[in-house]
Coordinates of C-alpha atoms in Angstrom, one line a residue:
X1 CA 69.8 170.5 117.8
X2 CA 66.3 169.6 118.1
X3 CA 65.4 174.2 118.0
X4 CA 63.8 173.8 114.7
X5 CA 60.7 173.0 113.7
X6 CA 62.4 171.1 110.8
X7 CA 63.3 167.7 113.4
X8 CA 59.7 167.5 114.3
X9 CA 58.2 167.7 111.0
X10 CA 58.9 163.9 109.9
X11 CA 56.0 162.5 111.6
X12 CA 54.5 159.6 110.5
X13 CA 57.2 158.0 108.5
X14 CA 55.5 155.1 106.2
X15 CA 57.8 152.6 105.8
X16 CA 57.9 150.6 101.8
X17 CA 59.9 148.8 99.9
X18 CA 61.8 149.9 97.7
X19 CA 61.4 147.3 95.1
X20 CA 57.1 148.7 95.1
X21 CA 56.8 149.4 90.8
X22 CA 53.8 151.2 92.1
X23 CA 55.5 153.7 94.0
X24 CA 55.6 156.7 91.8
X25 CA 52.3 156.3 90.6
X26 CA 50.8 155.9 94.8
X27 CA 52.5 159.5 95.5
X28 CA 50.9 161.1 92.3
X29 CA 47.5 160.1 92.9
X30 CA 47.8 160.5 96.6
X31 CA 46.8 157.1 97.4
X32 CA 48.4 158.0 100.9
X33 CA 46.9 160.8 101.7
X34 CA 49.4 163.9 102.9
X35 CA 50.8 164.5 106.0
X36 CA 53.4 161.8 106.1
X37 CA 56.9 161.3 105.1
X38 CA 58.0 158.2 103.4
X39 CA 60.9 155.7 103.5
X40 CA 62.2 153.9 100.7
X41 CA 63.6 150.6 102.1
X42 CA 66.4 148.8 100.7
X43 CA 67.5 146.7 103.9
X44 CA 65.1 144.2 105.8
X45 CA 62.3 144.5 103.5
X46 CA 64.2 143.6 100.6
X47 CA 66.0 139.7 100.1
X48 CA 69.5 139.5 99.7
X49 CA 69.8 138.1 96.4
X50 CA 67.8 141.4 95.0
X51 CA 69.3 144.2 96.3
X52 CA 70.5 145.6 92.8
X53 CA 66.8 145.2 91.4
X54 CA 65.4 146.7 94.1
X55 CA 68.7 150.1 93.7
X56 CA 67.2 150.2 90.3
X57 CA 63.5 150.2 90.9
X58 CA 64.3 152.8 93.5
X59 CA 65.9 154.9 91.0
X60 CA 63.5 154.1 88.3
X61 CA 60.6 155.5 91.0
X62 CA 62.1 159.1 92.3
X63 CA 62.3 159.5 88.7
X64 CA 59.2 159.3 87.9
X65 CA 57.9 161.2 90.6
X66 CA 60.4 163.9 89.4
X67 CA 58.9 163.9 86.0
X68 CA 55.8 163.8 87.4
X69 CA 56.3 167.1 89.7
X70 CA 57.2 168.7 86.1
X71 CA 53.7 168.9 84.9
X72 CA 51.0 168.7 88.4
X73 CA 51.0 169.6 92.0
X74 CA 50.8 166.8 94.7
X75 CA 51.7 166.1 97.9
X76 CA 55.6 165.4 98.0
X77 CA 56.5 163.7 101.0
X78 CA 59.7 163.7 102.7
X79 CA 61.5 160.9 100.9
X80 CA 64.4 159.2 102.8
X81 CA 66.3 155.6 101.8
X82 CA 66.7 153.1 103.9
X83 CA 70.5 151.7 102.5
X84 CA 71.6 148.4 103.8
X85 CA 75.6 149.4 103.8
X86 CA 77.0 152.7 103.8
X87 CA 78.7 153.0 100.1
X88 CA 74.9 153.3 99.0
X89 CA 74.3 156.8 99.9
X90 CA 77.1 157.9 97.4
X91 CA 76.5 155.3 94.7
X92 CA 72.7 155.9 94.6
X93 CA 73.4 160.0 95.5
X94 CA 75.2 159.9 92.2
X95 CA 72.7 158.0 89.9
X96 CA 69.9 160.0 91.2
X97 CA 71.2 163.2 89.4
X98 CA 68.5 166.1 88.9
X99 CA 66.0 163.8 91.0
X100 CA 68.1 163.8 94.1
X101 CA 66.8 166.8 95.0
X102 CA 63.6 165.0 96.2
X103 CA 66.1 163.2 98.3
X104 CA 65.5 164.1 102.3
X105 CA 68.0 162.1 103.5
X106 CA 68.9 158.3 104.8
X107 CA 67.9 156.4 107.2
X108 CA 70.8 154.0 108.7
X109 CA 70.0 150.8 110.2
X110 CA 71.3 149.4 112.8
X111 CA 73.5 151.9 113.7
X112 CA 76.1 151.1 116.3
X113 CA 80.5 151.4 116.9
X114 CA 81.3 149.2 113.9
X115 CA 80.3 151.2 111.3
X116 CA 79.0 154.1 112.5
X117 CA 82.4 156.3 111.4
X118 CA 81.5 154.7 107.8
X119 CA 78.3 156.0 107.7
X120 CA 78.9 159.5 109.0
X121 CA 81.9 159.8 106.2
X122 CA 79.7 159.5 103.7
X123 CA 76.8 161.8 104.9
X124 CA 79.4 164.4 105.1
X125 CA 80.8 164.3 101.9
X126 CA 77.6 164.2 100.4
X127 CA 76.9 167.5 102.3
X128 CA 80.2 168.6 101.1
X129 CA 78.6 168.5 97.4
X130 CA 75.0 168.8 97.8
X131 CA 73.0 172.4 97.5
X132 CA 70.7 171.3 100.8
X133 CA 71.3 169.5 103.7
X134 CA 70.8 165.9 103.2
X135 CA 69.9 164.4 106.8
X136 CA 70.7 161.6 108.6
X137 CA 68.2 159.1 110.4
X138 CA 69.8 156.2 112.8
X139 CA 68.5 153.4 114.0
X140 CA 69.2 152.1 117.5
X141 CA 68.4 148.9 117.2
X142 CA 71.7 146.6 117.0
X143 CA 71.6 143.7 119.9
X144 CA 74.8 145.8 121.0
X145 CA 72.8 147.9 123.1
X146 CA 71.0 145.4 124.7
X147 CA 73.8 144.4 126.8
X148 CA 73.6 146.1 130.3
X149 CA 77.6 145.7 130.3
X150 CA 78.5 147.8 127.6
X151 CA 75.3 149.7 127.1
X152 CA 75.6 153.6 128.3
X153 CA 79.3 153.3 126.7
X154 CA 77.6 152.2 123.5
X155 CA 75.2 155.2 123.2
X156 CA 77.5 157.9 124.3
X157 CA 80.0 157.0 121.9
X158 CA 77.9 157.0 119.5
X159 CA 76.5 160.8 120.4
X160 CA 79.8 161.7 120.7
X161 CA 80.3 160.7 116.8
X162 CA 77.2 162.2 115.7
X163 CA 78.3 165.6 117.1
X164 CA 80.3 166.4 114.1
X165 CA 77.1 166.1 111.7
X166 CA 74.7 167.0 114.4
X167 CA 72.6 169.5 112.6
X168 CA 72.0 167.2 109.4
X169 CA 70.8 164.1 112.5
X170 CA 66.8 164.8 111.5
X171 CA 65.8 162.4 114.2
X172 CA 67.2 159.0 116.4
X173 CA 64.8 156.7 115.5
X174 CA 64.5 153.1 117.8
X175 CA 64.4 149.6 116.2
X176 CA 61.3 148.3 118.7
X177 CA 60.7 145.4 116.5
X178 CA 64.2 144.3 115.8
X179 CA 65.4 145.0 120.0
X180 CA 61.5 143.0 120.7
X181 CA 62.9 140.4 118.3
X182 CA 66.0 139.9 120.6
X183 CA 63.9 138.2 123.6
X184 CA 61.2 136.4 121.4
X185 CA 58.3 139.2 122.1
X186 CA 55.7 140.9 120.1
X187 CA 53.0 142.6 121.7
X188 CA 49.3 142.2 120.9
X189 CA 47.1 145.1 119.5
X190 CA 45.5 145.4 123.4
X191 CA 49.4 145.7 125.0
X192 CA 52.1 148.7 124.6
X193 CA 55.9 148.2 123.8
X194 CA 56.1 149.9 126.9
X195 CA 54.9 147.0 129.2
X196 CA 58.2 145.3 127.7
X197 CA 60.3 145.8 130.4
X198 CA 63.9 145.0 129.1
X199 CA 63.1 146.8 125.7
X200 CA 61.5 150.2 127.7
X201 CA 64.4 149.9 129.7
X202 CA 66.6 149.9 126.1
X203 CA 64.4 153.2 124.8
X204 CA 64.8 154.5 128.5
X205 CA 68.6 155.0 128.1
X206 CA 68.1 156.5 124.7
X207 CA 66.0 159.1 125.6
X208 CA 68.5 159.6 128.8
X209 CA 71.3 160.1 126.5
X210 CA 69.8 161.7 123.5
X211 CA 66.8 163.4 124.3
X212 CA 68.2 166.7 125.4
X213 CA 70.0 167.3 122.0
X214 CA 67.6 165.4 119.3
X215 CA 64.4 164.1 118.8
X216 CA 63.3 160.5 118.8
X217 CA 61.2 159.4 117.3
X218 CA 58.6 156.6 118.1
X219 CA 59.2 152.5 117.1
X220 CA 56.8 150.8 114.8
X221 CA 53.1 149.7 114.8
X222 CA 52.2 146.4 113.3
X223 CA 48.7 146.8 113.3
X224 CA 46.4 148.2 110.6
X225 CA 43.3 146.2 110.9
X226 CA 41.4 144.1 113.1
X227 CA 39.8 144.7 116.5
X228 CA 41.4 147.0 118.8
X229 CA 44.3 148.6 116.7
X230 CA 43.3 151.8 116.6
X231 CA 42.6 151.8 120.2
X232 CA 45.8 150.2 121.0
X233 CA 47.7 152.8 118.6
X234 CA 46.5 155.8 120.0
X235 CA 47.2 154.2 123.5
X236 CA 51.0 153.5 122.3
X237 CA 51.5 156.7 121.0
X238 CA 49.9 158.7 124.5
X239 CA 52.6 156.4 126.2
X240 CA 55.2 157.3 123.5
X241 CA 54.9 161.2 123.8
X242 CA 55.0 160.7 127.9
X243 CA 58.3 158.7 126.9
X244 CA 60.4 161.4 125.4
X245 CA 58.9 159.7 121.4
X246 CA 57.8 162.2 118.6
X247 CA 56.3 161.1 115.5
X248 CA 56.0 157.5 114.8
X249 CA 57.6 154.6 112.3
X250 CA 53.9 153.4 110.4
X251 CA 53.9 150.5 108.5
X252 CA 50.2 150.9 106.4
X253 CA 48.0 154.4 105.2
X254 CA 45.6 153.8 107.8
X255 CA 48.0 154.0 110.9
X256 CA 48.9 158.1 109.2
X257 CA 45.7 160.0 110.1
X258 CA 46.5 158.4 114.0
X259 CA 49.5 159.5 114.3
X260 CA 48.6 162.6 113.1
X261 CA 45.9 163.6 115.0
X262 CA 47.6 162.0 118.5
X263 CA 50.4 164.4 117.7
X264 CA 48.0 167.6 117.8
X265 CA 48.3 169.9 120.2
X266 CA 45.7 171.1 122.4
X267 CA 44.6 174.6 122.6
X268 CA 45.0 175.3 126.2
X269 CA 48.7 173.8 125.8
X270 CA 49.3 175.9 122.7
X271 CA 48.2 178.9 124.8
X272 CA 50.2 178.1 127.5
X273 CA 53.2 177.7 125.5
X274 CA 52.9 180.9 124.0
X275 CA 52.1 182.9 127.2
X276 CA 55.8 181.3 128.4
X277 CA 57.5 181.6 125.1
X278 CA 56.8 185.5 125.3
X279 CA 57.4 185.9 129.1
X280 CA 58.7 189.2 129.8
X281 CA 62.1 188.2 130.8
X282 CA 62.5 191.7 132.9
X283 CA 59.6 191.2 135.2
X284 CA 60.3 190.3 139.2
X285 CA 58.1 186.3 138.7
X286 CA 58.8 183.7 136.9
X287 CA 55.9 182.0 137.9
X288 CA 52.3 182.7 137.0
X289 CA 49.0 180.8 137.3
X290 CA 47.9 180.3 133.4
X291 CA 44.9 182.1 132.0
X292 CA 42.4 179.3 133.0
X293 CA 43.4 179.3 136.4
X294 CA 44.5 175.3 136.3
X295 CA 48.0 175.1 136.8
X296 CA 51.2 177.4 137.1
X297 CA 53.2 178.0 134.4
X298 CA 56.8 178.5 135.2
X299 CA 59.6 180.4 132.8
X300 CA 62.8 178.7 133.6
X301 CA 60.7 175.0 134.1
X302 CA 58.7 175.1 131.1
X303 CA 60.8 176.8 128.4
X304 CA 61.3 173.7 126.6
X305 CA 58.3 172.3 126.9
X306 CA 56.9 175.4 125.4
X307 CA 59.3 175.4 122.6
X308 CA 59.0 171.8 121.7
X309 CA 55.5 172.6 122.2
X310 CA 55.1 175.5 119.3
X311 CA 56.9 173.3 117.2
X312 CA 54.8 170.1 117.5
X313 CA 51.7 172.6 116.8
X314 CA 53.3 174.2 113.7
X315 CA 53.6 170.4 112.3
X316 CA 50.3 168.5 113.4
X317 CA 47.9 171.3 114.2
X318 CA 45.8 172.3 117.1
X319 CA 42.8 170.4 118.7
X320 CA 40.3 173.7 119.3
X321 CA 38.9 173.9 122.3
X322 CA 34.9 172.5 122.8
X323 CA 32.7 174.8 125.1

């Protein structure tokens, strides 16, 4: 389902908790910036014992970002919760009233056999009463996956599952700290998840099994300061795109403009992807050298890469071309 520009529009997804009482008051004044979607976290980032505080500072927040939207224009992110068990989406669905509306979706953590038919029963119900779609966001991240044994049976049962909600699945997202976690690594601001051989091999298979139908998004960045984590961010996300990854998880404002401007398209790709997207589907070739003369473009080949590629340009821009 990923043949709308909507499931490659999340893009940098800035992760918070959802217990922040500064929330509301960080999106009006645009302390962020635009260009990024946010996620309200009520899982890993939040201790056990304060769950219910955190459910009601959350509520407390879209609130008063919904009052807030009454009277001025800002930038209004894509908001999604991060619940910790799947009765959440209809319990805090049903105490966000008028303000759910600035409800994306939710994001579902550690998504995997055991409760995967939970979590999909109560997306769709709440599609069954909700004026928009409200979408889904999975993470692959559960140690389930890292066993070889059982893997590939893992993650197509679970695609199998999501077909029945399929359209409302925004993006797969991958859990690269919690799968790093597993083996005792964490890579320094110099070094890519990639180099990690047993967790690219984890991301490998889900881009396999997944990547034809959704999009994946990138795992998460740690660093925001310091030597070398800009460098080492853009490096990651070159490696990411190359991958099958689009758009990123970001943990801090400064990692947003990055993202965003790794994620632009270039002009001569743009180009290309138009010349292909409006290819005279009559004509004898399907194969013609582009207008610069450096490589061949090629109708059936490159179709999706053209698509995807229109899309990605329509969200993040176009990098014009220096003489």
């Amino acid at each position: 389902m990923n043949n709308k520009a909507i499931y490659y529009s999340v893009g940098p997804l800035l992760y918070c908790p959802a217990d922040k009482t500064s929330i509301a008051d960080s999106i009006r004044s645009q302390r962020f910036g635009s260009g990024y979607s946010l996620a309200l976290c009520l899982e890993d980032t939040i201790n056990d014992y304060f769950v219910e505080e955190a459910e009601n500072q959350l509520i407390t927040s879209v609130g008063e970002i919904y009052e807030a939207l009454q009277d001025s224009e800002f930038y209004l992110p894509k908001i999604f919760i991060r619940v910790r068990r799947p009765e959440q989406i209809r319990l805090l669905s049903g105490r966000f009233g008028n303000c759910g509306e600035l409800i994306t979706g939710f994001i579902i953590p550690k998504f995997d056999l055991t409760n995967a038919d939970l979590y999909m029963e109560q997306i769709m119900e709440l599609n069954g009463i909700s004026q928009v779609p409200k979408y889904m966001m999975p993470i692959y991240e559960s140690s389930a996956i890292a066993d070889l044994r059982t893997r590939r049976g893992i993650l197509y049962g679970l695609k199998e599952k999501l077909t029945a909600a399929e359209p409302l699945v925004l993006n797969i997202r991958v859990g690269g700290n919690d799968l790093s976690h597993l083996y005792g690594f964490r890579r320094e601001p110099d070094e890519s998840i990639h180099q990690i051989g047993p967790v690219s091999n984890i991301f490998t298979d889900i881009v396999t099994v997944y990547g034809t139908d959704y999009v994946i998004s990138g795992p998460v960045w740690e660093y925001y300061s310091g030597s070398m984590w800009e460098t080492g961010l853009r490096r990651e996300i070159k490696e990411d795109k190359l991958c099958g990854f689009t758009g990123k998880t970001v943990i801090h404002p400064n990692q947003i403009r990055v993202v965003n401007e790794e994620y632009r398209v270039s002009e001569k790709n743009y180009k290309d992807a138009l010349s292909i997207m409006n290819w005279n589907s009559k004509e004898d070739s399907y194969v013609s050298g582009n207008r610069d003369g450096e490589r061949m473009n090629e109708y059936k080949t490159h179709l999706n890469w053209a698509r995807k590629t229109c899309f990605l340009a329509e969200t993040f821009g176009i990098i014009p071309r220096t003489v």
